Amino acid sequence: MDRRKFIKNTSITGIAVASGAAISACNSSSENKPDVVITPKSVDKSKFPIAICTWGFVDANAAAGEALSKNKKALDAAIEGVAVEEENIKNTTVGKGGAPDRDGNVTLDACVMDSNGNYGAVLAVENITNVAALACKVMKETPHVMLAGKGAEEFGYSQGFKKENLLTEASKEALEKWKETSEYKPIINIENHDTIGMLCIDKDGDIAGVCSTSGLAYKMKGRIGDSAIIGSGLFVDNAIGAAVATGMGEEVLKTVGSFLIVELMRQGKSPQEACEEAIHRITTKNDKYKNFQVAYIAINKYGETGSYCIHEGFSMMKYQNGKNENIKSDFYNKP
Ligand code: ASP
C-alpha cells in the first residue's frame, strides 16, 4: 500500500470507530474524491465568456456569444443560441424543418444541464420548435427531469409554447424520395448529422450546456438517440467542464460519451485528449466505425477546448473575445 492510501485508510478507520455507521457514507464520498481538483483560484476569468458549438452554426454561436457578453448566464445564452437553429427551417436535423421519421413524423429530442448539475429533457416531441427551452421548463417547473411524447407536448402548451407544423414541404419531398429505396443508411457527414450541441462559460466562469436534434433522418417511429440523454449527448460538471456529442446516437449511448469525457478531464486529461479517448472507445469496440460518424466537443473550467471525430468533415464554432471562428476537428479515420 502506498503512503498516501495508507494515510487515507488509517484516518477513515479512526473516524468510523469514533462516530459509527452514520459517518461511513461520508467516508465513501471522501474516498471517491478525485485526485485532480480544479480550484476556482486557478481559473483566469478574463478568458470568459466562451461559447462553443458543434458544426458550423455561425449565427447560433454568435447569438450565444453576444448574449454571454451582455452578462447572460451560461444556460440562458446557450438556449438562445440553439434557438437560432431550431427555428432555421433549412437545417434538416434540428427543430422546425428537421427530417421526419420514416412515417413522416418530425420528433425532436433536447436536453439542458446547468451549472448546479440540474438537468431537464424532452424526448420525441412533435409540433413544438424550441425544444431546448421546453427541456429547461421541465427542469425548472416540474418535479421530473424527462418528459416524452404527448406528455411533453401538452406540458409545452401549458407553458405557452406554440403548436406548429414542423414538417416542411422540402422534408416531405425528401421523404418521398427516400421511400423509393427505403435504404436506412445514415450518411457520414453534415447532410445527415448536424445536431446542435452548445457549451457556454459565462463571465462568472459558470458552465452550462444544451443539445437539440430531430435525430437521425428516417429513423424508426419512437427511436430516441443520445442527444436528450444525460451523460451521453451532454454532460456538465461545473467544477470540471462539459462535453456534448453529435453523430450516430446509438454509439454515443453505448459508451456514455459525454460523461466519459468529463470524467477523463477530472482525471487530468485536456478536453482534446478526453475527446480523443471517447472516440477511441467507440472505434476499438465497433469495427464498423467506418460506416458512421461520431463527434465530440468539450470545454474545461479553464476555458480550454477540444474536439475530435471519427471521420474528416466535422468542425466546431468557438466564440471568445468577440471573435466567432470555425475550427476544423482532427479525426481518427486517416488513410
Ligand atoms: N446524435 C443524434 C441522434 O443520434 C443525431 C446526429 O447528431 O446526427 O439522434
Short mmCIF file of C-alpha atoms and ligand atoms in Angstrom, two decimals:
data_model
loop_
_atom_site.label_atom_id
_atom_site.label_comp_id
_atom_site.label_asym_id
_atom_site.label_seq_id
_atom_site.Cartn_x
_atom_site.Cartn_y
_atom_site.Cartn_z
CA MET A 1 0.00 0.00 0.00
CA ASP A 2 1.42 3.42 -0.89
CA ARG A 3 1.85 6.08 1.77
CA ARG A 4 -0.99 8.25 0.51
CA LYS A 5 -3.53 5.41 0.54
CA PHE A 6 -2.25 4.27 3.91
CA ILE A 7 -2.81 7.70 5.44
CA LYS A 8 -6.29 7.89 3.90
CA ASN A 9 -7.23 4.43 5.19
CA THR A 10 -5.99 4.97 8.72
CA SER A 11 -7.81 8.28 9.07
CA ILE A 12 -11.05 6.72 7.77
CA THR A 13 -10.78 3.87 10.27
CA GLY A 14 -10.28 6.37 13.07
CA ILE A 15 -13.40 8.35 12.20
CA ALA A 16 -15.52 5.24 11.74
CA VAL A 17 -14.60 3.93 15.18
CA ALA A 18 -15.36 7.26 16.78
CA SER A 19 -18.66 8.08 15.09
CA GLY A 20 -20.27 4.84 13.99
CA ALA A 21 -22.26 3.90 10.92
CA ALA A 22 -23.70 7.34 10.11
CA ILE A 23 -20.24 8.52 9.17
CA SER A 24 -19.48 5.68 6.78
CA ALA A 25 -21.46 7.41 3.98
CA CYS A 26 -19.20 10.45 4.37
CA ASN A 27 -16.19 8.19 4.27
CA SER A 28 -17.20 6.67 0.99
CA SER A 29 -17.59 10.07 -0.57
CA SER A 30 -14.23 11.28 0.72
CA GLU A 31 -12.69 8.06 -0.56
CA ASN A 32 -14.08 8.92 -4.01
CA LYS A 33 -12.61 12.39 -4.16
CA PRO A 34 -10.90 12.98 -7.49
CA ASP A 35 -7.14 13.18 -7.49
CA VAL A 36 -7.27 16.30 -9.65
CA VAL A 37 -9.42 19.16 -8.43
CA ILE A 38 -9.61 22.39 -10.39
CA THR A 39 -9.87 25.15 -7.82
CA PRO A 40 -11.61 28.40 -8.73
CA LYS A 41 -8.44 30.27 -7.73
CA SER A 42 -6.51 28.92 -10.70
CA VAL A 43 -9.14 29.96 -13.25
CA ASP A 44 -8.38 33.10 -15.27
CA LYS A 45 -11.80 34.67 -15.75
CA SER A 46 -10.53 37.26 -18.24
CA LYS A 47 -10.82 34.49 -20.88
CA PHE A 48 -14.58 34.37 -20.37
CA PRO A 49 -17.21 34.30 -21.73
CA ILE A 50 -16.81 31.45 -24.23
CA ALA A 51 -19.40 29.68 -26.38
CA ILE A 52 -18.64 26.60 -28.46
CA CYS A 53 -21.00 24.53 -30.56
CA THR A 54 -20.97 21.57 -32.89
CA TRP A 55 -20.65 22.10 -36.66
CA GLY A 56 -20.52 25.41 -38.49
CA PHE A 57 -23.51 27.07 -36.86
CA VAL A 58 -22.07 30.58 -37.11
CA ASP A 59 -25.23 32.52 -36.25
CA ALA A 60 -26.28 30.28 -33.38
CA ASN A 61 -22.86 30.51 -31.76
CA ALA A 62 -22.67 34.27 -32.33
CA ALA A 63 -26.09 34.68 -30.70
CA ALA A 64 -24.90 32.76 -27.64
CA GLY A 65 -21.60 34.66 -27.53
CA GLU A 66 -23.33 38.01 -27.72
CA ALA A 67 -25.82 37.03 -25.03
CA LEU A 68 -22.92 36.00 -22.78
CA SER A 69 -21.14 39.28 -23.48
CA LYS A 70 -24.26 41.05 -22.25
CA ASN A 71 -23.88 39.20 -18.95
CA LYS A 72 -26.43 36.46 -19.57
CA LYS A 73 -25.91 33.28 -17.60
CA ALA A 74 -24.42 30.28 -19.42
CA LEU A 75 -27.64 28.29 -19.74
CA ASP A 76 -29.80 31.20 -20.91
CA ALA A 77 -27.21 32.09 -23.55
CA ALA A 78 -26.95 28.50 -24.80
CA ILE A 79 -30.73 28.17 -25.10
CA GLU A 80 -30.84 31.46 -27.03
CA GLY A 81 -28.07 30.31 -29.36
CA VAL A 82 -29.59 26.90 -30.04
CA ALA A 83 -32.98 28.50 -30.77
CA VAL A 84 -31.45 30.08 -33.90
CA GLU A 85 -31.02 26.62 -35.43
CA GLU A 86 -34.27 25.22 -34.04
CA GLU A 87 -36.05 27.98 -35.95
CA ASN A 88 -33.98 27.61 -39.12
CA ILE A 89 -36.17 25.57 -41.48
CA LYS A 90 -33.21 24.91 -43.77
CA ASN A 91 -31.50 22.88 -41.07
CA THR A 92 -32.85 19.39 -41.59
CA THR A 93 -31.69 17.85 -38.33
CA VAL A 94 -32.76 20.37 -35.71
CA GLY A 95 -36.17 21.82 -34.81
CA LYS A 96 -38.60 23.05 -37.45
CA GLY A 97 -37.69 21.61 -40.85
CA GLY A 98 -35.98 18.63 -39.23
CA ALA A 99 -36.15 15.39 -41.22
CA PRO A 100 -39.05 13.16 -40.13
CA ASP A 101 -39.05 9.53 -39.10
CA ARG A 102 -39.92 7.01 -41.82
CA ASP A 103 -43.65 7.51 -41.14
CA GLY A 104 -43.45 11.26 -41.72
CA ASN A 105 -43.44 12.45 -38.09
CA VAL A 106 -40.92 15.12 -37.04
CA THR A 107 -39.96 14.19 -33.49
CA LEU A 108 -37.45 16.24 -31.53
CA ASP A 109 -35.14 15.38 -28.61
CA ALA A 110 -33.40 18.00 -26.46
CA CYS A 111 -31.79 18.46 -23.08
CA VAL A 112 -30.19 21.14 -20.94
CA MET A 113 -27.83 20.98 -17.99
CA ASP A 114 -26.99 23.93 -15.77
CA SER A 115 -24.01 24.77 -13.62
CA ASN A 116 -25.68 23.42 -10.48
CA GLY A 117 -25.91 19.96 -12.01
CA ASN A 118 -29.62 20.27 -12.80
CA TYR A 119 -30.86 18.51 -15.93
CA GLY A 120 -34.04 18.59 -17.98
CA ALA A 121 -35.00 16.78 -21.18
CA VAL A 122 -37.80 16.20 -23.65
CA LEU A 123 -37.94 13.22 -25.98
CA ALA A 124 -39.86 12.54 -29.20
CA VAL A 125 -41.76 15.82 -29.03
CA GLU A 126 -43.91 16.81 -32.00
CA ASN A 127 -45.25 20.25 -33.02
CA ILE A 128 -43.03 22.40 -30.80
CA THR A 129 -39.98 24.15 -32.27
CA ASN A 130 -37.98 25.36 -29.27
CA VAL A 131 -37.47 22.08 -27.50
CA ALA A 132 -34.32 23.18 -25.64
CA ALA A 133 -36.35 25.91 -23.94
CA LEU A 134 -39.02 23.28 -23.24
CA ALA A 135 -36.42 20.96 -21.67
CA CYS A 136 -35.41 23.89 -19.46
CA LYS A 137 -39.04 24.26 -18.35
CA VAL A 138 -39.13 20.56 -17.46
CA MET A 139 -36.02 21.13 -15.35
CA LYS A 140 -37.38 24.22 -13.62
CA GLU A 141 -41.15 23.75 -13.43
CA THR A 142 -41.71 20.04 -12.85
CA PRO A 143 -40.62 17.53 -10.21
CA HIS A 144 -39.15 15.41 -13.06
CA VAL A 145 -36.15 15.52 -15.35
CA MET A 146 -37.57 13.93 -18.53
CA LEU A 147 -40.90 14.16 -20.32
CA ALA A 148 -41.62 12.25 -23.54
CA GLY A 149 -44.07 12.40 -26.44
CA LYS A 150 -47.60 13.69 -25.85
CA GLY A 151 -46.91 14.45 -22.20
CA ALA A 152 -44.02 16.73 -23.10
CA GLU A 153 -46.08 18.37 -25.84
CA GLU A 154 -49.07 19.04 -23.58
CA PHE A 155 -46.77 20.38 -20.87
CA GLY A 156 -45.29 22.70 -23.51
CA TYR A 157 -48.70 24.17 -24.39
CA SER A 158 -49.43 24.68 -20.70
CA GLN A 159 -46.22 26.73 -20.55
CA GLY A 160 -47.22 28.89 -23.51
CA PHE A 161 -45.30 27.13 -26.32
CA LYS A 162 -46.94 27.45 -29.75
CA LYS A 163 -48.27 24.47 -31.73
CA GLU A 164 -46.57 24.40 -35.14
CA ASN A 165 -46.30 22.06 -38.08
CA LEU A 166 -42.60 21.11 -38.17
CA LEU A 167 -42.77 19.11 -41.42
CA THR A 168 -41.82 21.37 -44.32
CA GLU A 169 -42.66 20.77 -48.00
CA ALA A 170 -38.95 20.17 -48.67
CA SER A 171 -38.79 17.48 -45.94
CA LYS A 172 -41.94 15.83 -47.31
CA GLU A 173 -40.41 15.65 -50.78
CA ALA A 174 -37.15 14.27 -49.43
CA LEU A 175 -39.05 11.57 -47.52
CA GLU A 176 -40.94 10.53 -50.66
CA LYS A 177 -37.64 10.26 -52.49
CA TRP A 178 -36.14 8.21 -49.67
CA LYS A 179 -39.09 5.82 -49.80
CA GLU A 180 -38.14 4.86 -53.35
CA THR A 181 -35.33 2.75 -51.88
CA SER A 182 -36.09 2.94 -48.14
CA GLU A 183 -32.43 2.31 -47.54
CA TYR A 184 -31.60 3.25 -43.96
CA LYS A 185 -28.02 4.28 -44.26
CA PRO A 186 -27.09 7.33 -42.26
CA ILE A 187 -24.63 9.29 -44.37
CA ILE A 188 -21.43 10.18 -42.63
CA ASN A 189 -21.42 13.95 -42.50
CA ILE A 190 -23.21 17.22 -42.08
CA GLU A 191 -26.02 16.43 -44.51
CA ASN A 192 -27.30 13.95 -42.01
CA HIS A 193 -25.62 14.76 -38.71
CA ASP A 194 -26.00 18.30 -37.58
CA THR A 195 -27.39 18.13 -34.12
CA ILE A 196 -26.58 21.33 -32.31
CA GLY A 197 -24.71 20.86 -29.06
CA MET A 198 -23.61 24.03 -27.32
CA LEU A 199 -21.42 24.63 -24.25
CA CYS A 200 -21.09 28.06 -22.64
CA ILE A 201 -18.96 29.58 -19.91
CA ASP A 202 -20.36 32.87 -18.68
CA LYS A 203 -18.49 35.85 -17.24
CA ASP A 204 -18.66 34.32 -13.75
CA GLY A 205 -16.93 31.20 -15.04
CA ASP A 206 -20.04 29.02 -14.73
CA ILE A 207 -20.62 26.30 -17.32
CA ALA A 208 -23.87 25.04 -18.87
CA GLY A 209 -24.85 23.10 -21.98
CA VAL A 210 -27.68 22.34 -24.38
CA CYS A 211 -28.27 19.68 -27.03
CA SER A 212 -31.13 19.76 -29.56
CA THR A 213 -31.90 17.49 -32.54
CA SER A 214 -34.53 15.89 -34.74
CA GLY A 215 -32.40 12.74 -34.59
CA LEU A 216 -31.44 10.55 -37.49
CA ALA A 217 -33.40 11.07 -40.69
CA TYR A 218 -35.96 8.33 -41.40
CA LYS A 219 -35.41 6.63 -38.06
CA MET A 220 -37.99 4.13 -36.84
CA LYS A 221 -41.00 5.67 -35.13
CA GLY A 222 -40.22 6.01 -31.42
CA ARG A 223 -36.45 5.90 -31.84
CA ILE A 224 -34.57 8.01 -29.30
CA GLY A 225 -30.90 8.90 -29.78
CA ASP A 226 -28.25 10.20 -27.44
CA SER A 227 -29.00 13.90 -27.64
CA ALA A 228 -31.51 14.17 -24.79
CA ILE A 229 -29.87 11.58 -22.56
CA ILE A 230 -27.77 12.84 -19.69
CA GLY A 231 -24.17 11.65 -19.85
CA SER A 232 -24.46 10.53 -23.47
CA GLY A 233 -25.44 13.54 -25.58
CA LEU A 234 -24.47 16.07 -22.93
CA PHE A 235 -22.83 16.32 -19.54
CA VAL A 236 -21.81 19.31 -17.43
CA ASP A 237 -19.89 19.39 -14.16
CA ASN A 238 -19.28 22.98 -13.22
CA ALA A 239 -16.17 22.06 -11.22
CA ILE A 240 -14.53 20.29 -14.17
CA GLY A 241 -16.03 21.05 -17.60
CA ALA A 242 -18.60 19.87 -20.12
CA ALA A 243 -18.96 17.80 -23.28
CA VAL A 244 -21.56 17.34 -25.99
CA ALA A 245 -21.95 14.91 -28.87
CA THR A 246 -23.24 14.69 -32.40
CA GLY A 247 -23.41 11.77 -34.81
CA MET A 248 -24.62 8.21 -34.51
CA GLY A 249 -26.51 8.35 -31.23
CA GLU A 250 -26.57 4.59 -30.71
CA GLU A 251 -22.77 4.55 -30.44
CA VAL A 252 -22.64 7.55 -28.11
CA LEU A 253 -25.24 5.91 -25.86
CA LYS A 254 -23.31 2.63 -25.65
CA THR A 255 -20.19 4.43 -24.43
CA VAL A 256 -21.87 7.21 -22.38
CA GLY A 257 -19.55 9.53 -24.24
CA SER A 258 -20.10 12.98 -22.71
CA PHE A 259 -19.91 11.73 -19.12
CA LEU A 260 -16.79 9.80 -20.03
CA ILE A 261 -15.14 12.95 -21.38
CA VAL A 262 -15.93 14.96 -18.25
CA GLU A 263 -14.61 12.15 -16.04
CA LEU A 264 -11.42 11.94 -18.11
CA MET A 265 -10.94 15.69 -17.68
CA ARG A 266 -11.48 15.21 -13.94
CA GLN A 267 -8.57 12.78 -14.01
CA GLY A 268 -6.37 15.40 -15.63
CA LYS A 269 -6.83 14.94 -19.38
CA SER A 270 -7.18 18.04 -21.55
CA PRO A 271 -10.50 18.48 -23.40
CA GLN A 272 -8.74 17.40 -26.61
CA GLU A 273 -7.25 14.24 -25.06
CA ALA A 274 -10.57 13.37 -23.45
CA CYS A 275 -12.50 13.72 -26.73
CA GLU A 276 -9.92 11.52 -28.46
CA GLU A 277 -10.19 8.82 -25.79
CA ALA A 278 -14.01 8.82 -26.05
CA ILE A 279 -13.81 8.35 -29.83
CA HIS A 280 -11.24 5.55 -29.37
CA ARG A 281 -13.66 3.74 -27.04
CA ILE A 282 -16.07 3.59 -29.98
CA THR A 283 -13.58 2.70 -32.69
CA THR A 284 -11.98 -0.08 -30.66
CA LYS A 285 -15.31 -1.64 -29.72
CA ASN A 286 -17.08 -1.38 -33.07
CA ASP A 287 -15.24 -2.48 -36.19
CA LYS A 288 -17.99 -0.91 -38.34
CA TYR A 289 -16.86 2.59 -37.36
CA LYS A 290 -16.03 3.36 -41.00
CA ASN A 291 -19.77 3.49 -41.68
CA PHE A 292 -20.79 6.14 -39.21
CA GLN A 293 -19.71 9.48 -37.79
CA VAL A 294 -19.49 10.49 -34.12
CA ALA A 295 -18.01 13.80 -32.95
CA TYR A 296 -17.47 15.39 -29.55
CA ILE A 297 -16.62 18.87 -28.38
CA ALA A 298 -15.53 19.71 -24.83
CA ILE A 299 -14.53 22.61 -22.63
CA ASN A 300 -12.88 22.66 -19.23
CA LYS A 301 -13.08 25.02 -16.28
CA TYR A 302 -10.01 26.92 -17.55
CA GLY A 303 -11.78 27.63 -20.87
CA GLU A 304 -9.58 25.19 -22.83
CA THR A 305 -11.50 23.46 -25.61
CA GLY A 306 -11.16 20.32 -27.72
CA SER A 307 -12.93 18.38 -30.42
CA TYR A 308 -12.47 15.06 -32.16
CA CYS A 309 -14.46 12.85 -34.52
CA ILE A 310 -14.23 9.58 -36.42
CA HIS A 311 -14.28 10.97 -39.97
CA GLU A 312 -12.95 14.12 -41.54
CA GLY A 313 -15.51 16.86 -42.08
CA PHE A 314 -16.56 17.87 -38.58
CA SER A 315 -15.88 21.32 -37.17
CA MET A 316 -16.87 23.39 -34.17
CA MET A 317 -17.62 27.06 -33.63
CA LYS A 318 -15.84 28.97 -30.89
CA TYR A 319 -16.78 32.44 -29.66
CA GLN A 320 -14.26 34.18 -27.43
CA ASN A 321 -13.26 37.85 -27.01
CA GLY A 322 -15.78 38.92 -29.63
CA LYS A 323 -14.32 36.53 -32.23
CA ASN A 324 -16.51 33.74 -33.64
CA GLU A 325 -14.43 31.20 -35.54
CA ASN A 326 -14.88 27.84 -37.15
CA ILE A 327 -12.29 25.28 -36.06
CA LYS A 328 -11.76 22.11 -38.07
CA SER A 329 -11.65 18.99 -35.96
CA ASP A 330 -8.93 16.39 -36.06
CA PHE A 331 -10.26 12.90 -36.84
CA TYR A 332 -9.50 9.23 -36.28
CA ASN A 333 -10.04 7.56 -39.63
CA LYS A 334 -6.91 8.58 -41.51
CA PRO A 335 -5.67 6.74 -44.59
N1 ASP B 1 -26.90 12.33 -32.31
C1 ASP B 1 -28.17 12.49 -32.99
C2 ASP B 1 -29.01 11.26 -32.74
O1 ASP B 1 -28.48 10.17 -32.77
C3 ASP B 1 -28.07 12.66 -34.46
C4 ASP B 1 -26.99 13.49 -35.02
O2 ASP B 1 -26.24 14.16 -34.34
O3 ASP B 1 -26.89 13.48 -36.24
O4 ASP B 1 -30.19 11.39 -32.60
#
